Tab-separated table of C-alpha atoms and ligand atoms in Angstrom:
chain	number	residue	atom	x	y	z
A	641	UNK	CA	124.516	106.547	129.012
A	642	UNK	CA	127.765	104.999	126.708
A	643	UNK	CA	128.864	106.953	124.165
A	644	UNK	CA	127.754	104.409	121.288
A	645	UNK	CA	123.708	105.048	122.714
A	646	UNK	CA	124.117	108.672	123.823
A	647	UNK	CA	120.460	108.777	123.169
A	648	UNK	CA	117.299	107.055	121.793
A	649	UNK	CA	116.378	107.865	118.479
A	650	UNK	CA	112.407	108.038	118.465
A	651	UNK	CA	112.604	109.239	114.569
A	652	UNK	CA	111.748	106.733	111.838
A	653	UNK	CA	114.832	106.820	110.210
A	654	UNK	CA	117.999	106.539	111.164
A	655	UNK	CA	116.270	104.585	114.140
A	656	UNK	CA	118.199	103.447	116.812
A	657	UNK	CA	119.986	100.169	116.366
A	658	UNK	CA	121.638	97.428	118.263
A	659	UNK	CA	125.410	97.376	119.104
A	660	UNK	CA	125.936	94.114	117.228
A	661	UNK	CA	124.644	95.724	114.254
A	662	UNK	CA	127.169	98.465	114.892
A	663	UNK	CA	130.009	96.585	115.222
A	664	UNK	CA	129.044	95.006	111.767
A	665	UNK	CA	131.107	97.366	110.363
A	666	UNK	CA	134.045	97.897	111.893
A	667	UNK	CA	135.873	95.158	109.235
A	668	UNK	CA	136.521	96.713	105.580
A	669	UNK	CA	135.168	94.435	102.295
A	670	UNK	CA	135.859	94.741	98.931
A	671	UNK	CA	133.058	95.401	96.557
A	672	UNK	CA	133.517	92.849	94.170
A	673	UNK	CA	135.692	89.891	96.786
A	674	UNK	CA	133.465	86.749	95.917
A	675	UNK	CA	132.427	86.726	99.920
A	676	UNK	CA	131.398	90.056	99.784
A	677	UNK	CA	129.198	89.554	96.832
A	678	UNK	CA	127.828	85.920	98.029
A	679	UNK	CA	126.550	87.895	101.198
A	680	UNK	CA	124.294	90.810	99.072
A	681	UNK	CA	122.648	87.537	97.302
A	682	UNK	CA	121.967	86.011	100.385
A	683	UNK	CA	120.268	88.827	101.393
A	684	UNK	CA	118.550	89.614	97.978
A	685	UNK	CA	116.936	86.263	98.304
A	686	UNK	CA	115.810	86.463	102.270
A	687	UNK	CA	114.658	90.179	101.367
A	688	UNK	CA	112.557	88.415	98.750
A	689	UNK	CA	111.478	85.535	101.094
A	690	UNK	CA	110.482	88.146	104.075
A	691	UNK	CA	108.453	89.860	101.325
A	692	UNK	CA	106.133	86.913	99.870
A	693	UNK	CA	105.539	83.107	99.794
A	694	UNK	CA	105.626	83.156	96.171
A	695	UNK	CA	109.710	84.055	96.125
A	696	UNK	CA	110.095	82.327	92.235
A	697	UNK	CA	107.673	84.803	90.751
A	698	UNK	CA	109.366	88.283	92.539
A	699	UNK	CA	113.508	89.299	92.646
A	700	UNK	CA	115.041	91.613	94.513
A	701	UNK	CA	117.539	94.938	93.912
A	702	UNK	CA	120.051	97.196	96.073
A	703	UNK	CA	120.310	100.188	95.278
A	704	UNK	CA	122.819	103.030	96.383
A	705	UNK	CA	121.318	105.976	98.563
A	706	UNK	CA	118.626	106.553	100.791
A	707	UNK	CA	114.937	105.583	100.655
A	708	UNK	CA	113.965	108.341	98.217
A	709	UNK	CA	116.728	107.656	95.399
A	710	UNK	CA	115.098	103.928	95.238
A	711	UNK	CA	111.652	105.820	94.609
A	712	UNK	CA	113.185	107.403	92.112
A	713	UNK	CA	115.063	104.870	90.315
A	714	UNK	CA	111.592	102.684	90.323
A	715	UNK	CA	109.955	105.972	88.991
A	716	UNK	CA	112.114	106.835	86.586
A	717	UNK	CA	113.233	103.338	84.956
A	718	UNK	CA	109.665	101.132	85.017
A	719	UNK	CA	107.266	103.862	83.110
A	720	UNK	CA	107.920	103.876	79.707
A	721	UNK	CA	108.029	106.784	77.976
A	722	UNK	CA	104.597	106.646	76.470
A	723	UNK	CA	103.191	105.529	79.770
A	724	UNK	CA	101.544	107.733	82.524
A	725	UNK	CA	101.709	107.576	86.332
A	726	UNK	CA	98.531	108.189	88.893
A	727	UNK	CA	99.751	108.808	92.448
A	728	UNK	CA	97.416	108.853	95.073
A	729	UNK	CA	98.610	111.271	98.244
A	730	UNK	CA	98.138	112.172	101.358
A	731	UNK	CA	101.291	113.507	102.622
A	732	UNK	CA	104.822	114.494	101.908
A	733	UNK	CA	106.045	111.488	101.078
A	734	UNK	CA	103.608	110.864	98.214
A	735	UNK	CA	103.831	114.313	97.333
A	736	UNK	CA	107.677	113.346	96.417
A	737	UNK	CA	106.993	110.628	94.228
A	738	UNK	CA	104.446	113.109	92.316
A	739	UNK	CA	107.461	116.148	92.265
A	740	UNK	CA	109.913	112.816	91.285
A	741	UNK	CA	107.720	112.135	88.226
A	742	UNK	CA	107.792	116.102	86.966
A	743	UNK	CA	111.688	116.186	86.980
A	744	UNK	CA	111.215	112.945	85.142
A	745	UNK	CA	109.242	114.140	82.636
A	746	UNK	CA	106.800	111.175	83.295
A	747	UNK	CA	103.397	111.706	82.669
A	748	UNK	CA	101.019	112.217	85.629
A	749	UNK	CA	98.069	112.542	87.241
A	750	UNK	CA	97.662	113.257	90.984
A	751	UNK	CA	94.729	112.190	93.433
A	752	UNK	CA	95.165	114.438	96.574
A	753	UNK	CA	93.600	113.128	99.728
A	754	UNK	CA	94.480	115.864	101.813
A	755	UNK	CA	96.711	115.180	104.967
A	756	UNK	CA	94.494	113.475	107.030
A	757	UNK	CA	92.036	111.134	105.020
A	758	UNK	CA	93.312	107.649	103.696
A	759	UNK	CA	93.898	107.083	99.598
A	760	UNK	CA	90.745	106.163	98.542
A	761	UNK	CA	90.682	103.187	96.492
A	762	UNK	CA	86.840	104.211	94.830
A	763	UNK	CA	88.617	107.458	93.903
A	764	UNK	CA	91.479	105.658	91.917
A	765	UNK	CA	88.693	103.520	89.820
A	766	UNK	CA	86.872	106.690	88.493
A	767	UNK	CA	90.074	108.328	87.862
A	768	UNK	CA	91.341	104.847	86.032
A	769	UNK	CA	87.708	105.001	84.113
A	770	UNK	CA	88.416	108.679	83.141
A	771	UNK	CA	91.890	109.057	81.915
A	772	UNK	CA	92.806	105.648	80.145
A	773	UNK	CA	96.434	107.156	79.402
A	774	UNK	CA	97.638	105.530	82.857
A	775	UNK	CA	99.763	102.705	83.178
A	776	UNK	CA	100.884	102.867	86.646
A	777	UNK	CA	99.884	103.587	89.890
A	778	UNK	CA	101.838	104.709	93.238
A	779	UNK	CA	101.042	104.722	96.989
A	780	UNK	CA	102.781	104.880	99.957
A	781	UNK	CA	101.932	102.718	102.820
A	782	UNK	CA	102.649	104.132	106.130
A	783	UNK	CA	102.546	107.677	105.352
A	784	UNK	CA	105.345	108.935	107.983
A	785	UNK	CA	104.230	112.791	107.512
A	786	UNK	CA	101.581	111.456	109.623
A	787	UNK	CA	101.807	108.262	110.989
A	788	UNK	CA	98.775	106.645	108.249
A	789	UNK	CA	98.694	103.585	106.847
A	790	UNK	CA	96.832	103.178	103.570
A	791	UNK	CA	94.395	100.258	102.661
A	792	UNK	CA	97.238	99.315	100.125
A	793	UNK	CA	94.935	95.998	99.408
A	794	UNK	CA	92.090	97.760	97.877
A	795	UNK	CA	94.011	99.849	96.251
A	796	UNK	CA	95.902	97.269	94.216
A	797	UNK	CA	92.853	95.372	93.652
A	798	UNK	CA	91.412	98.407	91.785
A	799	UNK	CA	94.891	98.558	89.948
A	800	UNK	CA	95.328	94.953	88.869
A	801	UNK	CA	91.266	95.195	87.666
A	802	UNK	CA	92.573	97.848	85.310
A	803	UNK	CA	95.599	96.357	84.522
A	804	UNK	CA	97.932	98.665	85.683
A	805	UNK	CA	101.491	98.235	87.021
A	806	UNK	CA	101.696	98.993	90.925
A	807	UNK	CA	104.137	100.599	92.535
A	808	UNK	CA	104.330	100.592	96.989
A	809	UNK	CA	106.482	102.979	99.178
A	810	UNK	CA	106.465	100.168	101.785
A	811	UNK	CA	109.748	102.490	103.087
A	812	UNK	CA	108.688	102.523	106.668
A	813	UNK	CA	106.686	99.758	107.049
A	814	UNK	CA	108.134	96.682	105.516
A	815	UNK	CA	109.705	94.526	107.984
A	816	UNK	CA	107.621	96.018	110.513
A	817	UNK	CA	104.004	95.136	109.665
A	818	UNK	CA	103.316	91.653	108.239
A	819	UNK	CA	102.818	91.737	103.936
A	820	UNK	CA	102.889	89.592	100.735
A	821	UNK	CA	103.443	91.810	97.893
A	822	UNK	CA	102.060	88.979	95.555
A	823	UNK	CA	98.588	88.449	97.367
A	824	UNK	CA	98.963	92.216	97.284
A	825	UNK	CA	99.787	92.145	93.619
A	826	UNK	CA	102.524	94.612	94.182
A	827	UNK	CA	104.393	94.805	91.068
A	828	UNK	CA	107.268	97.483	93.290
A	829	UNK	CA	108.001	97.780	96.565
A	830	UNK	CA	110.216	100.231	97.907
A	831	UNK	CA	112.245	100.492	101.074
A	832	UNK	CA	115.322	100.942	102.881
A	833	UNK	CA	118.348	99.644	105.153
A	834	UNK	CA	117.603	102.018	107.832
A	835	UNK	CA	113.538	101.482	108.399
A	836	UNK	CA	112.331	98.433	110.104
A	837	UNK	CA	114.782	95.762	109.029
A	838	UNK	CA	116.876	97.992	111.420
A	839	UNK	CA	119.760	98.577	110.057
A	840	UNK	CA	121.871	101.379	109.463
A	841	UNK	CA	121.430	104.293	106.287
A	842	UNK	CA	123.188	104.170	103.356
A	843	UNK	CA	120.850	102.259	100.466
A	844	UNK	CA	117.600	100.669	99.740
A	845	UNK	CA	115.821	97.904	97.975
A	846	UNK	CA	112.977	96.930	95.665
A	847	UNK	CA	111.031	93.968	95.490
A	848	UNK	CA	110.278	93.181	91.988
A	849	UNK	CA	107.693	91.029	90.140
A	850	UNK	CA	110.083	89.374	87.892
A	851	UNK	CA	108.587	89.774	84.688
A	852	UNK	CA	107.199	93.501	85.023
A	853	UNK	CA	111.285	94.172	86.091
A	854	UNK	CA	112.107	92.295	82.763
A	855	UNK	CA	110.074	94.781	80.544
A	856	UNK	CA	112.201	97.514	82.059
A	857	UNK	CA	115.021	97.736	79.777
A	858	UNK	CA	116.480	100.370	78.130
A	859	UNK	CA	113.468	102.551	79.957
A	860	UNK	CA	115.614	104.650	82.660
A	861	UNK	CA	115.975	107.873	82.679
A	862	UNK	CA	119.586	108.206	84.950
A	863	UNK	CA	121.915	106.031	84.519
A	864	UNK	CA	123.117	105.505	88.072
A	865	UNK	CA	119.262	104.504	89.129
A	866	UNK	CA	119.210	102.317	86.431
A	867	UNK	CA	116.740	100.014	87.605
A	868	UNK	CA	117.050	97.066	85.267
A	869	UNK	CA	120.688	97.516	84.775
A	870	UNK	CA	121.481	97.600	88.222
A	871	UNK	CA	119.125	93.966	88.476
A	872	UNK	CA	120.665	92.151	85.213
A	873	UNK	CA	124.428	93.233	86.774
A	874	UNK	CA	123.438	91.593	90.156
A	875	UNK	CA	121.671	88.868	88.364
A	876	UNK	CA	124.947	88.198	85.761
A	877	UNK	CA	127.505	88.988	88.105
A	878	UNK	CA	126.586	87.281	91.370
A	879	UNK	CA	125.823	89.954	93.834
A	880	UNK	CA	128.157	92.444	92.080
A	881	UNK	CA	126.548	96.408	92.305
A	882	UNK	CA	127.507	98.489	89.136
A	883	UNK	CA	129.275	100.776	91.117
A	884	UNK	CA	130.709	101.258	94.586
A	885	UNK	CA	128.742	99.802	97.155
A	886	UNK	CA	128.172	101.261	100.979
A	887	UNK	CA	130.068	97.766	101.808
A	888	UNK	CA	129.492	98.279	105.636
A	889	UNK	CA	126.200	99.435	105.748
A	890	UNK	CA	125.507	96.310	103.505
A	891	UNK	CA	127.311	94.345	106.337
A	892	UNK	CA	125.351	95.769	109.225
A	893	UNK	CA	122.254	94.989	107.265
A	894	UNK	CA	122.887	91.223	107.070
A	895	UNK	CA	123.287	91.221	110.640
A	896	UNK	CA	120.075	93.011	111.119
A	897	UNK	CA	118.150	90.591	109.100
A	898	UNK	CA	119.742	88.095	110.897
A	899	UNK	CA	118.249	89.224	114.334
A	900	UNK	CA	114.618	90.054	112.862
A	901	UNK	CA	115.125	86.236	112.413
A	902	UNK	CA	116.225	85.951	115.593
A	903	UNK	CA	113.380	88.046	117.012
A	904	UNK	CA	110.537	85.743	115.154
A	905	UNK	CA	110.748	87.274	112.240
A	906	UNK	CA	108.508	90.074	111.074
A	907	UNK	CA	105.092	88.651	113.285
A	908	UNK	CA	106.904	89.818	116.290
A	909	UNK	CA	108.598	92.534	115.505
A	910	UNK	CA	105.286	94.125	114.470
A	911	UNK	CA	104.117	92.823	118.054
A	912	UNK	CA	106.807	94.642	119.788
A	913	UNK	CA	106.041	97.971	117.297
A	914	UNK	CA	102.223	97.406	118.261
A	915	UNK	CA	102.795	96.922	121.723
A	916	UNK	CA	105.255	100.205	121.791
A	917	UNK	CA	102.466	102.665	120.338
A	918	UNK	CA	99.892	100.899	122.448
A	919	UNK	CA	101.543	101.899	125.455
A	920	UNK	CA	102.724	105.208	123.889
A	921	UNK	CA	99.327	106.755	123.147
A	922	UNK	CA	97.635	105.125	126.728
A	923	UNK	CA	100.605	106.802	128.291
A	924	UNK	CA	100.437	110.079	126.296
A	925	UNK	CA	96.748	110.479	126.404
A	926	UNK	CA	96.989	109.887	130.505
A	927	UNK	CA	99.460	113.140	130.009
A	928	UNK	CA	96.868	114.807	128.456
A	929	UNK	CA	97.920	114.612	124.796
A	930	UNK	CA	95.848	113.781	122.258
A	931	UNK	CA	96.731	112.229	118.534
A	932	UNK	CA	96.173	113.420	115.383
A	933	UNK	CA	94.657	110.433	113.816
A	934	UNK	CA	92.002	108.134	114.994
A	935	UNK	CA	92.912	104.553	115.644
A	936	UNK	CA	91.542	103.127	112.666
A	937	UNK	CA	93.956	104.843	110.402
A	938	UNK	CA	96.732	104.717	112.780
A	939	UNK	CA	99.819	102.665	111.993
A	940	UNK	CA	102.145	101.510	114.834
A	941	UNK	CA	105.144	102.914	113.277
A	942	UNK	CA	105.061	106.072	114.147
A	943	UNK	CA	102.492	108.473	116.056
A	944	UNK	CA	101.230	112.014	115.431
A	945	UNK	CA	99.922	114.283	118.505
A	946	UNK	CA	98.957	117.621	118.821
A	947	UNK	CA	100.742	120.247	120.984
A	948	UNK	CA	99.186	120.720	124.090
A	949	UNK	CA	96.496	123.416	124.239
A	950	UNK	CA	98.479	125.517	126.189
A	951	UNK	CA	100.315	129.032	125.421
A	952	UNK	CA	103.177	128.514	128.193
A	953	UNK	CA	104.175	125.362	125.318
A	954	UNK	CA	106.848	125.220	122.895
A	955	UNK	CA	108.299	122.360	120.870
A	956	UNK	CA	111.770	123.606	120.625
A	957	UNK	CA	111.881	123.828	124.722
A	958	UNK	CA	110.031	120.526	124.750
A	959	UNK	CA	112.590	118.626	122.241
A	960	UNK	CA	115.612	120.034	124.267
A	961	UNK	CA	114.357	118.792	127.393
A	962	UNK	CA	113.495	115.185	126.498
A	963	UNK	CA	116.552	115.056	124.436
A	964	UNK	CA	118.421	115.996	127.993
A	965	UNK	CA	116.713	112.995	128.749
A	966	UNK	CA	118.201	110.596	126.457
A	967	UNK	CA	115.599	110.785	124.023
A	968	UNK	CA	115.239	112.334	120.312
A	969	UNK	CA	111.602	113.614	119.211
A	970	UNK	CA	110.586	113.625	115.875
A	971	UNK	CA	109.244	117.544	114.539
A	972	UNK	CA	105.589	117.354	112.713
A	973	UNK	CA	105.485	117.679	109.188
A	974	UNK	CA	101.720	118.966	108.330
A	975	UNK	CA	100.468	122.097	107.489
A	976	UNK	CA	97.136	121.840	109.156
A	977	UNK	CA	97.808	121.588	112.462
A	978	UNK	CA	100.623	121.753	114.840
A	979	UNK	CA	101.551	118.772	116.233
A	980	UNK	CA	105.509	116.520	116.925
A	981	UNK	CA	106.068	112.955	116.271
A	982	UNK	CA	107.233	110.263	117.895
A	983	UNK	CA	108.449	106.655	116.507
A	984	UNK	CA	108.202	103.565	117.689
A	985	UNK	CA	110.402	101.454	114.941
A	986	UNK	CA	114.154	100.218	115.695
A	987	UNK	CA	115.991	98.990	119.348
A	988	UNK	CA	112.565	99.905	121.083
A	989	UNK	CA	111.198	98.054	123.799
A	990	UNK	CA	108.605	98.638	126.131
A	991	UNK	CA	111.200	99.824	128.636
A	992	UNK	CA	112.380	102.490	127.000
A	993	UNK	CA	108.487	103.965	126.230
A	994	UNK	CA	107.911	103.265	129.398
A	995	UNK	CA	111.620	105.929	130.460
A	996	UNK	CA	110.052	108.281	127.896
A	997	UNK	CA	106.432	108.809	129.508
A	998	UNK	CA	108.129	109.384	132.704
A	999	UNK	CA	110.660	111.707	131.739
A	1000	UNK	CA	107.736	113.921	129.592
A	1001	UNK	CA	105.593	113.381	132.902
A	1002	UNK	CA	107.791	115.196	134.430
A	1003	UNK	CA	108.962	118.109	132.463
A	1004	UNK	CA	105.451	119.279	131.850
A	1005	UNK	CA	106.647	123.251	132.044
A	1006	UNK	CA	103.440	124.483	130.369
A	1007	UNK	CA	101.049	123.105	132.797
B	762	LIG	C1	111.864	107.404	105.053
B	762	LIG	C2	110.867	107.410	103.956
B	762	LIG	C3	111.245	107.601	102.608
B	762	LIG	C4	112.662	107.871	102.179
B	762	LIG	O1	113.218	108.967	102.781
B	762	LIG	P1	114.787	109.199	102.678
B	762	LIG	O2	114.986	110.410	103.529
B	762	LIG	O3	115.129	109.411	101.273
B	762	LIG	O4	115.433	107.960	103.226
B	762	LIG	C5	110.275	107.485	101.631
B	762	LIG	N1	109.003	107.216	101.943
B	762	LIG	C6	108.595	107.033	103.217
B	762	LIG	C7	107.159	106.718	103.480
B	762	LIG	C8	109.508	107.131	104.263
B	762	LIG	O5	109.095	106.938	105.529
């Protein structure tokens, strides 16, 4: 074990990454140096080309902070102030976009799925048909709490029919699964440097439709996750942020778009992810485990199981030991059941699942 991968991170987020992209940062940049700024538009516009063949109608924004700050500069600068938000949710993350909208002050109405069922896109179309207030509607699409991806298609469809504005917390998927936010008719997506573009933490991005980001000035409710403002200064300015930017994280970023190039791009990326859970549940079940979510709903990002039915088990024991290992678990985040996590997303090949199962084989101490 070197020092620089004392262990695997199984987690999705900070997720283990390559050395190269670790040595990305080890040069300093000035924030607003012409080079430095030429490199965040090259990466706005192959962030918009990863995310849709239609790149003239969509743009793209950084934004300062992790994942959840670029929720909630999409939530609080894009609904304006007469406008109302419906988020459908079935876990914690959704759950945070709902809390983000009450210390917004933005008008809402929740659909709760529960923690195990998928949003329900019929659901969404009698709530549209009921409260006619709403203007925009929020998902997320792999649901870490649990490892669920939502049909993020049907839901949009039901959106766009009612000509609402919609909003996707793509966080841990994009880059990982295969999307086009236009044949999607996603209006926001949302994610971040250190998900499945594999890079390190330190800010996100949202993919805009142009014209719906256009409409949004003037609307934000915090200055510093001023949406539009933070857009028409990169726009204007060539690549310039407002304020201070995490230059090295946006450094170690480029180079980790440069190897999902170099890795086939996003098709095979999701085949190594898919591959990875494939041989994570065969192996876990085989050890007797079981998951919390059926197959169908199941996204290869990141897997749910249950602890084993067995008194003589605890997770905190468990953890310790497969950290010894060289490996970090991922706690479970539901109420209804007890179960851990563990991810498949970052410097993960079949190699290193293939290390874990063994090393769980064989500190089974409660069987
Ligand atoms: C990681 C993640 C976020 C953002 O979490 P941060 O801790 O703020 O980075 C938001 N939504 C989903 C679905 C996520 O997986």
């Amino acid at each position: 074990m070197t020092k620089q991968n004392h262990y695997l991170l199984l987690t999705p987020g900070p997720l283990t990454t390559t050395s190269t992209v670790k040595e990305a940062m080890l040069t300093d940049w000035c924030t607003w140096d012409q080079e430095y700024n030429g490199l965040v538009q090259q990466i706005r516009s192959e962030l918009v080309a990863l995310a849709t063949a239609q790149a003239g109608d969509y743009t793209s924004v950084l934004m300062q902070g992790s994942g959840s700050f670029c929720v909630e500069s999409v939530i609080g600068s894009v609904i304006p102030a007469d406008g109302k938000l419906a988020v459908l949710v079935n876990g914690a993350y959704g759950a945070r976009i709902a809390q983000m909208a009450g210390v917004l002050n933005v008008a809402l109405n929740v659909l709760d799925f529960g923690e195990t069922t998928q949003a329900d896109a019929a659901q969404l179309e009698a709530l549209l048909k009921q409260d006619e207030a709403i203007t925009h509607v929020a998902v997320v699409h792999g649901e870490t709490t649990t490892g669920m991806l939502n049909q993020i298609r049907e839901i949009g469809e039901v959106a766009k029919r009612y000509g609402k504005t919609y909003i996707v917390d793509a966080m841990s998927t994009f880059g990982g699964i295969e999307m086009d936010v236009a044949e999607l008719q996603i209006d926001f997506l949302i994610s971040s440097s250190n998900k499945c573009i594999q890079g390190v933490p330190g800010f996100g991005f949202i993919i805009a439709k142009r014209d719906e980001l256009e409409k949004c000035k003037g609307r934000a409710r915090s200055l510093s996750l001023d949406l539009f403002d933070q857009w028409d200064t990169m726009e204007r300015q060539n690549g310039k942020w407002r304020f201070t930017s995490p230059t090295h994280v946006v450094h170690a970023f480029y180079q980790a778009m440069q190897e999902l190039a170099a890795e086939g791009g996003i098709t095979k990326r999701q085949q190594r992810y898919e591959n990875n859970h494939r041989l994570l549940v065969e192996g876990m079940e085989r050890l007797g485990f079981r998951t919390l979510l059926p197959s169908e709903l199941q996204s290869p990002i990141i897997t749910s199981f249950y602890y084993p039915d067995s008194p003589a088990f605890s997770f905190d024991t468990f953890y310790q030991r497969i950290k010894q290992e060289g490996f970090v678990l991922y706690p479970g985040k539901i109420t209804s059941a007890m179960t851990f996590r563990i991810g498949n997303i970052g410097d993960v090949h079949a190699s290193d699942i293939e290390r874990l199962l063994d090393a769980i084989e064989r500190n089974r101490f409660w069987s």
